[in-house]
């Protein structure tokens, strides 16, 4: 088998269109997501189907090589239990997501080209209350087919791989979920810690029967390798430490390529649950898809993890061909999130003796149609029982709120959606530490705005009205299946933690007269931790001390000012207990990594929030204003983006002014530092 060839077919075959029409919807940055109502059906220059190309060849009298085969690779990624066109947080139908919607595209693609294989790229069993319901309310029984794999089975998926969130519920649960799957679920870079052997099936070889242009049948052997981001060892350390180890994903694929080729693979497809990454490879980094395009023998890649789109984003990388959907000549698809897109890779192969050679390759994304109710009904039927149980479950009341709870302004001021999480975590930890050796230590709590727009779009915000709070609202406030950790840190560590969190903001020039965006769209909002129990100011005229990876980039920078505990300057040497979650506790945040003690309570943060509301009954979610921006000289013209739905709320906020609608449900707002 040769490496990919990017030979181009005759001009009469291609009839390429233009990506330009979709450019505003897929610009780089956090708001690249395709607009729900305006999304083009195809994110790529070539919108022709297999049948259209065949018809054009015949019409022009240029049938090409009759023994050539068009092999189509279809892919999904990051479904996160969105199988039904239903938003569990809003408790309402949503045609902007779900495998049931993607299934329509899958059926259409197979009709165009029967020479198709269908793969899922992981992050399948976690992500909405649907996933939690199958863990906590209606636990998966022995020999029961997990509804997530039942959903894939209903569309005849050929294989899947493990995403990082497959490990959230522990290895025992994962093993049980995989046991009844009717197709291979792959992973090559996770190994048993004791034996050193692959913990899961690393790859598979599929004998795919295909039909050439003459109508003659052939068998092509397709090798499929799956890998996951090694960061699982930190993110789910409580479940995985001592049980498994995760090796570098790119190195692992390179290791297995010769074995897969020796086993007879004519074509090698990699299911890479990692982000795109960049041109530089460091050991065990999580985003290595770019490196995979440089591995000899890799013919096609389905990737994900970023919740991003390719073709579409990542145009600043070297050797990216957005029109043909290739990177370094290799076709790549990253099909968004929650079933928003179907990835389609077309490979043209011709026989060379007993082997097959790829003569052309290209990739595209197809966006689901959010304007209709059309779905693949077999998916709905496959998960019907769990879906209906989930809907009933999320409607169960747990308490009441005396005021609305929303996260529209959570990046520019202390916010009720973050406050209530911190209140609940403090309530829980106080009970756990009562009567223990740590009972007398000052207790703080860290929480971040999980739903704050960004890459997930202008409707991705918490918005709970005054009155009854149901379980669906709890899941809306805390969207991740994290567990409670408490860290023992010094006052100096707390400050460094906050310095890292303050990377959420760009540096402003108080003397500048033009508009200044002060929210860094590339900084993930779930890393903007607000620490309650202390008060502090954030000076955004200073540069950020740390980059997004926690590496010092401005040694002397200090954004955190007036850091106080109980009204006095914090003692750098004083010990504190800080309540957080397993994700943060096992990460590499400055300050966090200096913890002298890490206490794992193995209890879900979301359940803590639910318990707290049940105990209190009626809550006041008002933020306590423990942080603010430090005053600046002059009158800088500061702007930021949040949901257009927050327009009426801005009228009640003296520091915030609505300016205009932008795109993807967002709007521009002005901000005045008080």
XYZ file of C-alpha atoms in Angstrom:
674
model
C 0.000 0.000 0.000
C 1.393 3.400 -0.942
C 1.008 6.594 1.014
C -1.900 8.806 0.052
C -1.714 10.228 -3.442
C -3.324 13.558 -4.031
C -3.595 13.030 -7.769
C -6.475 14.989 -9.191
C -9.089 13.481 -11.486
C -10.003 15.145 -14.752
C -11.465 18.624 -14.500
C -14.745 17.312 -15.826
C -15.053 15.140 -12.719
C -14.453 17.749 -10.055
C -16.753 20.678 -10.877
C -15.603 22.286 -7.637
C -17.670 24.940 -5.929
C -16.445 27.442 -3.390
C -16.061 27.469 0.388
C -16.552 31.224 0.447
C -20.307 31.069 0.927
C -19.853 29.423 4.309
C -16.902 31.524 5.432
C -18.648 33.840 7.905
C -20.131 30.861 9.738
C -16.867 28.977 10.059
C -14.357 31.689 10.783
C -11.563 30.837 13.177
C -12.177 31.412 16.871
C -14.720 30.246 19.363
C -17.685 31.400 17.290
C -16.787 29.345 14.232
C -19.794 27.046 14.626
C -22.102 26.912 11.638
C -25.221 29.014 12.128
C -28.131 26.685 12.783
C -30.540 28.180 10.253
C -28.012 29.230 7.610
C -25.608 26.308 7.624
C -24.691 25.113 4.122
C -25.453 21.477 3.488
C -21.818 20.866 2.574
C -18.752 22.411 4.189
C -16.339 21.957 1.308
C -15.850 22.925 -2.280
C -17.016 19.689 -3.894
C -20.731 19.166 -3.347
C -21.109 16.446 -5.977
C -22.392 13.078 -4.920
C -20.988 9.763 -6.074
C -23.934 9.324 -8.456
C -23.474 12.825 -9.904
C -19.830 12.164 -10.651
C -20.685 8.886 -12.360
C -23.347 10.645 -14.441
C -20.870 13.355 -15.457
C -18.267 10.807 -16.506
C -20.829 9.085 -18.703
C -22.180 12.368 -20.112
C -18.720 13.591 -21.101
C -17.646 10.247 -22.470
C -14.886 10.062 -19.881
C -15.760 7.144 -17.659
C -12.300 6.984 -16.141
C -10.841 3.614 -15.301
C -13.690 1.173 -15.117
C -11.965 -0.935 -12.462
C -11.657 2.023 -10.101
C -13.711 1.953 -6.913
C -15.175 4.878 -5.007
C -14.927 4.030 -1.283
C -16.814 6.337 1.041
C -15.890 6.714 4.722
C -18.608 8.288 6.875
C -17.973 9.566 10.391
C -19.543 11.096 13.501
C -17.862 12.343 16.675
C -18.658 13.827 20.083
C -22.321 12.805 20.122
C -22.348 13.039 23.944
C -25.609 11.035 24.280
C -27.472 13.350 21.899
C -29.335 10.599 20.079
C -32.839 12.097 20.013
C -33.543 15.554 18.612
C -34.246 16.775 22.122
C -32.577 19.313 24.406
C -32.782 17.841 27.920
C -31.694 21.110 29.523
C -34.571 22.999 27.914
C -36.911 20.022 28.042
C -37.925 20.644 24.444
C -37.428 19.321 20.938
C -34.323 20.609 19.165
C -33.612 19.997 15.504
C -30.122 21.462 15.776
C -28.617 18.280 17.222
C -28.785 14.465 17.508
C -27.733 11.288 15.805
C -31.339 10.908 14.683
C -30.805 14.002 12.519
C -27.368 12.871 11.334
C -28.945 9.534 10.449
C -30.859 11.214 7.622
C -27.540 12.297 6.096
C -26.099 8.822 6.624
C -28.975 7.216 4.755
C -28.638 9.740 1.908
C -24.883 9.160 1.649
C -25.319 5.402 1.489
C -27.888 5.799 -1.250
C -25.410 7.892 -3.227
C -22.606 5.404 -2.768
C -23.245 1.883 -1.426
C -19.468 1.396 -1.090
C -19.607 2.987 2.370
C -18.257 2.385 5.860
C -19.572 4.232 8.928
C -17.518 5.004 12.047
C -18.029 6.891 15.312
C -15.130 8.723 16.921
C -16.118 8.524 20.599
C -17.414 10.674 23.474
C -20.605 8.728 23.144
C -21.947 7.612 26.548
C -21.663 10.878 28.545
C -22.748 14.456 28.106
C -26.463 14.971 28.861
C -28.841 13.741 31.584
C -29.465 10.766 29.271
C -25.981 9.440 30.115
C -26.334 10.134 33.831
C -29.734 8.454 33.901
C -28.182 5.182 32.701
C -25.605 5.406 35.482
C -27.574 6.589 38.484
C -31.299 6.051 37.909
C -31.615 3.069 35.580
C -28.175 1.455 35.910
C -26.906 -0.684 33.070
C -27.563 -4.333 33.866
C -25.313 -7.253 33.007
C -25.856 -8.361 29.416
C -27.863 -5.188 28.650
C -26.978 -3.355 25.455
C -26.138 0.221 26.378
C -28.601 2.541 24.599
C -25.704 4.527 23.144
C -24.449 1.465 21.294
C -28.023 0.498 20.463
C -28.332 3.873 18.740
C -25.217 3.224 16.650
C -26.347 -0.320 15.938
C -29.652 0.984 14.560
C -27.707 2.768 11.808
C -25.338 -0.176 11.192
C -22.145 1.504 12.331
C -19.116 -0.557 11.383
C -16.859 0.447 14.298
C -16.302 3.056 16.993
C -13.468 4.234 19.195
C -13.271 5.397 22.808
C -13.348 9.097 23.621
C -12.021 10.561 26.843
C -15.532 10.805 28.320
C -16.053 7.066 27.932
C -13.837 6.750 31.017
C -15.884 9.114 33.228
C -17.853 6.335 34.910
C -14.954 3.971 35.548
C -13.557 0.903 33.820
C -16.087 -1.551 35.247
C -18.978 0.460 33.835
C -17.181 0.882 30.517
C -16.456 -2.827 30.231
C -20.118 -3.581 30.861
C -21.190 -1.031 28.244
C -18.833 -2.471 25.631
C -19.624 -6.117 26.278
C -22.815 -6.253 24.204
C -21.743 -3.901 21.396
C -22.248 -5.637 18.056
C -19.332 -3.928 16.311
C -15.674 -3.311 17.275
C -15.025 -0.507 19.767
C -11.334 0.290 19.411
C -8.475 1.804 21.343
C -4.767 1.241 20.748
C -3.005 3.563 23.217
C -4.481 2.509 26.578
C -2.641 -0.385 28.213
C -3.182 -2.525 31.280
C -0.945 -1.128 34.021
C 0.012 -4.568 35.303
C 0.462 -6.631 32.153
C 1.416 -3.917 29.662
C -1.013 -5.422 27.162
C -3.610 -3.445 25.241
C -6.595 -2.914 27.530
C -8.976 -2.763 24.562
C -9.002 -3.985 20.955
C -6.412 -1.762 19.232
C -7.513 -2.175 15.616
C -9.651 -4.212 13.271
C -9.393 -5.328 9.646
C -12.646 -5.229 7.707
C -13.326 -7.095 4.487
C -15.438 -4.549 2.644
C -17.229 -5.766 -0.469
C -17.366 -2.979 -3.067
C -18.565 -2.567 -6.623
C -16.440 -0.924 -9.338
C -17.747 1.211 -12.181
C -18.327 -1.837 -14.348
C -20.510 -3.359 -11.663
C -17.951 -6.001 -10.738
C -17.589 -6.852 -7.048
C -14.284 -6.774 -5.171
C -13.139 -7.043 -1.568
C -11.049 -4.246 -0.096
C -9.471 -4.737 3.301
C -9.838 -1.667 5.496
C -7.757 -1.345 8.649
C -9.163 0.844 11.425
C -7.107 2.048 14.423
C -8.534 3.982 17.395
C -6.714 6.300 19.825
C -7.709 8.679 22.623
C -6.158 11.744 24.250
C -3.692 10.572 26.974
C -5.125 13.291 29.226
C -7.622 10.707 30.464
C -4.980 9.742 33.024
C -5.407 13.142 34.656
C -9.054 13.868 33.945
C -10.199 10.514 35.341
C -7.276 9.713 37.569
C -9.522 8.439 40.354
C -10.845 5.727 38.014
C -7.692 4.942 36.048
C -4.620 5.375 38.250
C -2.972 2.022 38.850
C -5.339 0.322 36.413
C -4.195 1.530 33.015
C -1.607 3.739 31.340
C -2.106 5.877 28.233
C 0.671 6.274 25.692
C 1.210 8.979 23.095
C -1.531 8.619 20.480
C 0.504 9.622 17.412
C 3.398 7.318 18.347
C 0.917 4.509 18.949
C -0.595 4.808 15.474
C 2.877 4.813 13.944
C 3.674 1.692 15.965
C 0.599 -0.214 14.759
C 0.672 0.779 11.073
C 3.128 -1.981 10.048
C 1.088 -4.572 11.936
C -2.136 -3.438 10.292
C -0.528 -3.455 6.837
C 0.944 -6.886 7.447
C -2.545 -8.092 8.346
C -3.604 -7.168 4.822
C -5.038 -3.640 5.024
C -5.346 -1.902 1.672
C -6.619 1.265 3.347
C -5.906 2.530 6.877
C -8.426 4.759 8.672
C -7.567 6.311 12.039
C -10.315 7.198 14.512
C -8.520 9.854 16.530
C -10.328 11.149 19.581
C -7.889 14.005 19.954
C -7.943 17.617 18.926
C -6.322 18.977 15.787
C -3.176 20.291 17.458
C -0.421 22.027 15.536
C 2.811 21.365 13.676
C 4.821 20.725 16.861
C 4.563 17.348 18.573
C 5.274 16.944 22.283
C 5.080 13.618 24.085
C 1.617 12.589 25.267
C -0.075 15.788 24.190
C -3.804 15.488 23.713
C -4.191 17.152 20.304
C -2.252 15.195 17.689
C -4.417 14.873 14.596
C -2.040 17.076 12.630
C 0.823 14.719 13.505
C -1.223 11.758 12.272
C -1.396 13.324 8.798
C 2.397 13.038 8.708
C 2.455 9.327 9.599
C 3.237 7.219 6.547
C 0.465 4.714 5.889
C -2.448 6.732 7.281
C -4.998 7.143 4.482
C -7.937 8.871 6.203
C -8.689 10.374 9.618
C -11.884 10.988 11.554
C -11.102 13.278 14.473
C -12.961 15.296 17.112
C -12.559 16.271 20.774
C -12.345 19.997 19.885
C -16.088 20.208 19.093
C -14.876 22.015 15.989
C -15.277 21.556 12.249
C -12.877 20.493 9.523
C -13.001 21.302 6.675
C -13.761 24.779 7.948
C -11.507 25.710 10.857
C -7.729 25.294 11.323
C -6.867 27.090 8.085
C -3.822 28.674 9.721
C -1.968 25.341 9.860
C 0.569 24.414 7.204
C -0.449 22.345 4.176
C -4.186 22.621 4.824
C -6.411 22.334 1.748
C -9.869 23.475 2.847
C -11.337 22.971 -0.629
C -10.492 19.273 -0.752
C -10.557 18.681 3.007
C -6.968 17.482 3.313
C -4.013 18.162 5.582
C -0.609 17.193 4.224
C -2.546 15.400 1.478
C -4.540 13.247 3.924
C -8.360 13.590 3.995
C -9.567 14.603 7.469
C -13.012 15.263 8.921
C -13.888 16.760 12.301
C -17.702 16.651 12.307
C -18.607 19.205 14.964
C -20.511 18.097 18.048
C -23.791 16.546 19.194
C -24.525 15.160 15.714
C -24.342 18.563 13.997
C -22.460 17.237 10.977
C -21.623 14.077 9.078
C -18.053 13.679 7.912
C -17.671 12.246 4.401
C -14.344 11.049 3.010
C -14.205 9.848 -0.609
C -11.328 7.612 -1.660
C -10.817 6.546 -5.265
C -8.904 3.252 -5.527
C -7.593 1.246 -8.443
C -6.293 -2.334 -8.382
C -2.550 -2.951 -8.516
C -2.111 -6.703 -8.674
C -3.662 -8.103 -5.524
C -3.512 -4.748 -3.745
C -5.300 -1.433 -4.160
C -3.819 2.038 -4.676
C -5.500 5.309 -3.691
C -5.523 7.659 -6.676
C -7.624 10.479 -5.237
C -8.927 11.506 -1.819
C -11.107 14.330 -0.603
C -13.249 15.153 2.427
C -16.275 17.232 3.299
C -18.756 17.933 6.082
C -22.507 17.841 5.642
C -24.600 19.842 8.116
C -27.864 18.470 9.439
C -31.075 20.215 8.388
C -32.280 22.103 11.456
C -35.344 23.476 9.657
C -37.337 20.214 9.567
C -38.461 17.466 11.938
C -37.088 14.745 9.646
C -35.110 12.125 11.582
C -33.921 8.557 11.231
C -36.765 6.923 13.144
C -34.805 3.758 13.908
C -32.503 5.775 16.179
C -35.462 7.189 18.108
C -36.877 3.700 18.521
C -33.551 2.222 19.666
C -33.286 4.610 22.640
C -36.978 5.224 23.274
C -37.140 3.672 26.736
C -34.098 5.510 28.073
C -35.126 8.781 26.437
C -38.607 8.679 27.961
C -37.184 7.723 31.358
C -34.716 10.609 31.148
C -37.408 13.146 30.313
C -39.520 11.999 33.256
C -36.477 12.125 35.514
C -35.350 15.633 34.569
C -38.803 17.045 35.308
C -38.645 16.009 38.974
C -38.653 19.146 41.197
C -35.923 19.666 43.799
C -36.612 23.168 45.100
C -37.332 26.800 44.222
C -35.324 29.915 43.401
C -36.340 33.421 44.400
C -34.637 34.964 41.371
C -33.601 33.991 37.835
C -30.333 32.129 37.387
C -28.469 32.720 34.144
C -24.877 32.759 32.940
C -25.092 35.436 30.247
C -22.689 37.794 32.036
C -20.642 35.196 33.924
C -17.379 36.250 32.255
C -17.636 39.924 33.164
C -19.027 39.924 36.703
C -19.658 37.651 39.668
C -22.535 35.480 38.572
C -25.437 33.595 40.213
C -24.908 30.437 38.116
C -21.394 30.124 39.537
C -22.363 31.348 43.000
C -24.908 28.601 43.605
C -22.371 25.916 42.710
C -19.842 27.384 45.116
C -22.495 27.654 47.828
C -23.395 23.985 47.389
C -19.781 22.827 47.413
C -19.045 24.737 50.624
C -22.200 23.307 52.232
C -21.117 19.782 51.342
C -17.483 20.153 52.419
C -18.382 21.676 55.786
C -20.356 18.536 56.593
C -17.594 16.213 55.419
C -14.856 17.922 57.434
C -16.835 18.333 60.645
C -14.941 16.613 63.467
C -11.869 15.854 61.333
C -8.286 17.066 61.621
C -8.957 19.565 58.823
C -12.119 20.987 60.382
C -10.438 24.211 61.559
C -8.786 25.120 58.249
C -10.353 27.959 56.218
C -12.604 26.550 53.519
C -12.847 28.014 50.005
C -14.647 26.822 46.880
C -13.804 27.062 43.174
C -16.325 26.891 40.323
C -16.417 28.074 36.730
C -19.085 29.116 34.207
C -19.569 25.907 32.238
C -22.256 27.210 29.889
C -20.975 30.523 28.580
C -21.413 30.386 24.810
C -18.035 30.167 23.138
C -17.517 27.318 20.702
C -20.952 25.898 21.573
C -22.892 28.869 20.202
C -25.057 31.768 21.312
C -27.724 29.604 22.931
C -25.283 27.716 25.161
C -26.059 29.486 28.422
C -27.822 28.621 31.644
C -31.177 30.370 31.906
C -33.468 29.316 34.772
C -36.563 31.369 35.550
C -37.766 32.320 39.019
C -39.755 29.530 40.662
C -39.438 25.762 40.610
C -36.058 24.140 40.065
C -36.134 20.670 38.537
C -33.365 18.140 38.008
C -33.032 19.353 34.423
C -32.042 22.751 35.825
C -29.420 21.185 38.081
C -27.920 19.467 35.051
C -28.035 22.807 33.252
C -26.043 24.445 36.045
C -23.455 21.663 36.224
C -23.117 19.955 32.857
C -20.156 17.676 33.608
C -20.033 14.357 35.456
C -17.285 15.576 37.784
C -16.671 14.389 41.329
C -15.742 16.411 44.400
C -12.099 16.890 45.344
C -10.693 19.091 48.095
C -7.132 20.416 47.877
C -4.906 21.689 50.668
C -3.056 24.778 49.433
C -1.285 27.869 50.729
C -2.440 31.429 50.237
C 0.307 31.839 47.632
C -1.078 28.849 45.738
C -4.576 30.336 45.792
C -3.203 33.512 44.218
C -1.445 31.587 41.438
C -4.632 29.632 40.776
C -6.468 32.916 40.307
C -3.669 34.313 38.123
C -4.187 31.339 35.830
C -7.966 31.859 35.791
C -7.456 35.525 34.910
C -6.077 34.366 31.565
C -9.720 34.524 30.480
C -9.107 38.182 29.618
C -7.006 39.961 27.028
C -4.823 42.879 28.061
C -6.445 46.266 27.496
C -4.924 49.684 26.893
C -6.794 52.243 29.035
C -5.589 55.073 26.769
C -6.811 53.524 23.495
C -9.874 55.072 21.852
C -11.090 52.228 19.620
C -13.088 49.166 20.598
C -11.216 46.608 22.694
C -12.471 43.027 23.065
C -11.392 41.943 26.517
C -12.632 38.332 26.580
C -10.105 35.868 25.131
C -12.221 33.598 22.924
C -9.473 30.978 22.850
C -9.536 30.560 26.633
C -11.985 27.863 27.715
C -14.597 29.254 30.080
C -14.525 26.121 32.239
C -11.004 27.215 33.219
C -12.207 30.589 34.501
C -12.461 29.523 38.135
C -14.070 31.883 40.606
C -12.840 31.138 44.140
C -15.374 31.978 46.822
C -14.345 32.668 50.423
C -11.809 35.279 49.339
C -12.254 38.680 47.676
C -10.079 40.043 44.878
C -9.752 42.430 41.929
C -8.572 41.529 38.421
C -6.404 44.127 36.665
C -6.808 43.579 32.927
C -4.371 46.359 32.048
C -1.718 43.839 33.094
C -0.701 40.986 30.759
C -1.687 37.450 31.688
C 0.973 35.664 33.706
C 0.177 32.215 32.259
C -0.852 30.912 28.883
C -3.713 28.448 28.407
C -1.463 25.519 29.304
C -0.318 27.011 32.614
C 3.124 28.004 31.307
C 4.571 31.306 32.550
C 4.639 33.822 29.687
C 4.958 37.061 31.694
C 7.016 36.361 34.801
C 6.370 39.610 36.650
C 2.732 40.052 35.714
C 0.187 40.326 38.523
C -3.460 40.621 37.562
C -4.803 39.580 40.973
C -4.926 42.531 43.360
C -6.352 43.091 46.855
C -6.634 39.361 47.527
C -8.169 39.158 50.988
C -9.503 36.580 53.388
C -11.927 37.779 56.065
C -11.154 41.402 55.240
C -7.357 41.154 55.574
C -4.616 40.569 53.011
C -4.221 36.857 52.462
C -1.258 35.249 54.226
C 0.861 33.531 51.530
C 1.846 30.825 54.011
C -1.579 30.140 55.525
C -3.146 26.793 54.641
C -6.562 26.607 52.980
C -8.869 23.848 51.821
C -10.359 24.494 48.376
C -13.334 22.492 47.122
C -13.149 21.729 43.403
C -13.630 18.780 41.041
C -11.589 15.834 39.805
C -10.844 17.551 36.476
C -9.204 20.543 38.127
C -7.592 18.570 40.939
C -5.823 16.232 38.519
C -4.763 18.949 36.090
C -1.723 21.175 35.776
C -3.138 24.521 36.916
C -0.606 26.770 38.660
C -1.227 26.689 42.397
C -3.314 23.543 42.084
C -0.253 21.504 41.220
C 1.334 22.501 44.543
C -1.381 20.870 46.650
C 0.060 19.120 49.703
C -3.067 17.024 50.110
C -5.755 15.919 47.667
C -8.942 14.440 49.095
C -11.246 12.514 46.767
C -14.852 12.241 47.963
C -15.957 10.206 44.907
C -19.289 12.035 44.935
C -20.660 13.911 41.940
C -20.582 17.711 42.075
C -23.924 17.696 40.303
C -25.411 15.496 43.016
C -23.994 17.855 45.660
C -25.835 20.708 43.975
C -29.055 18.710 43.902
C -28.677 17.697 47.576
C -28.050 21.320 48.544
C -31.175 22.612 46.828
C -33.260 19.817 48.344
C -31.914 20.675 51.796
C -32.364 24.436 51.528
C -35.691 24.234 49.698
C -35.818 27.831 48.514
C -32.562 29.389 47.401
C -31.417 32.954 46.827
C -28.926 32.690 43.949
C -27.663 36.276 44.207
C -23.924 36.569 43.615
C -21.934 37.920 46.553
C -19.652 40.084 44.374
C -16.431 38.643 45.754
C -14.504 39.612 42.602
C -14.474 42.587 40.264
C -12.252 44.307 37.724
C -9.707 46.686 39.181
C -10.455 50.352 38.382
C -8.676 51.821 35.336
C -7.818 55.349 34.360
C -9.513 56.861 31.352
C -12.607 55.549 29.628
C -11.623 52.570 27.437
C -14.209 51.360 24.914
C -14.550 47.749 26.099
C -16.769 45.261 24.263
C -17.574 41.576 24.628
C -19.968 39.030 23.155
C -22.674 37.046 24.858
C -26.078 35.762 23.828
C -28.421 38.088 21.990
C -31.081 36.738 24.385
C -29.486 38.787 27.173
C -30.481 42.117 25.607
C -33.298 42.821 28.059
C -31.162 41.801 31.037
C -28.445 44.256 30.045
C -30.857 47.112 30.726
C -30.725 46.216 34.433
C -26.927 46.173 34.591
C -25.351 49.643 34.907
C -21.972 48.413 33.639
C -23.332 46.656 30.520
C -24.738 48.172 27.319
C -26.306 46.267 24.416
C -24.793 47.296 21.063
C -25.840 45.014 18.196
C -26.488 41.454 17.105
C -23.500 39.681 15.542
C -23.753 36.035 14.408
C -24.646 32.532 15.590
C -27.004 33.904 18.260
C -24.412 36.244 19.758
C -24.529 39.998 20.218
C -21.982 42.684 21.020
C -22.198 44.451 24.380
C -20.260 47.317 25.872
C -18.740 47.179 29.345
C -17.794 49.989 31.698
C -15.438 49.226 34.565
C -17.067 50.838 37.590
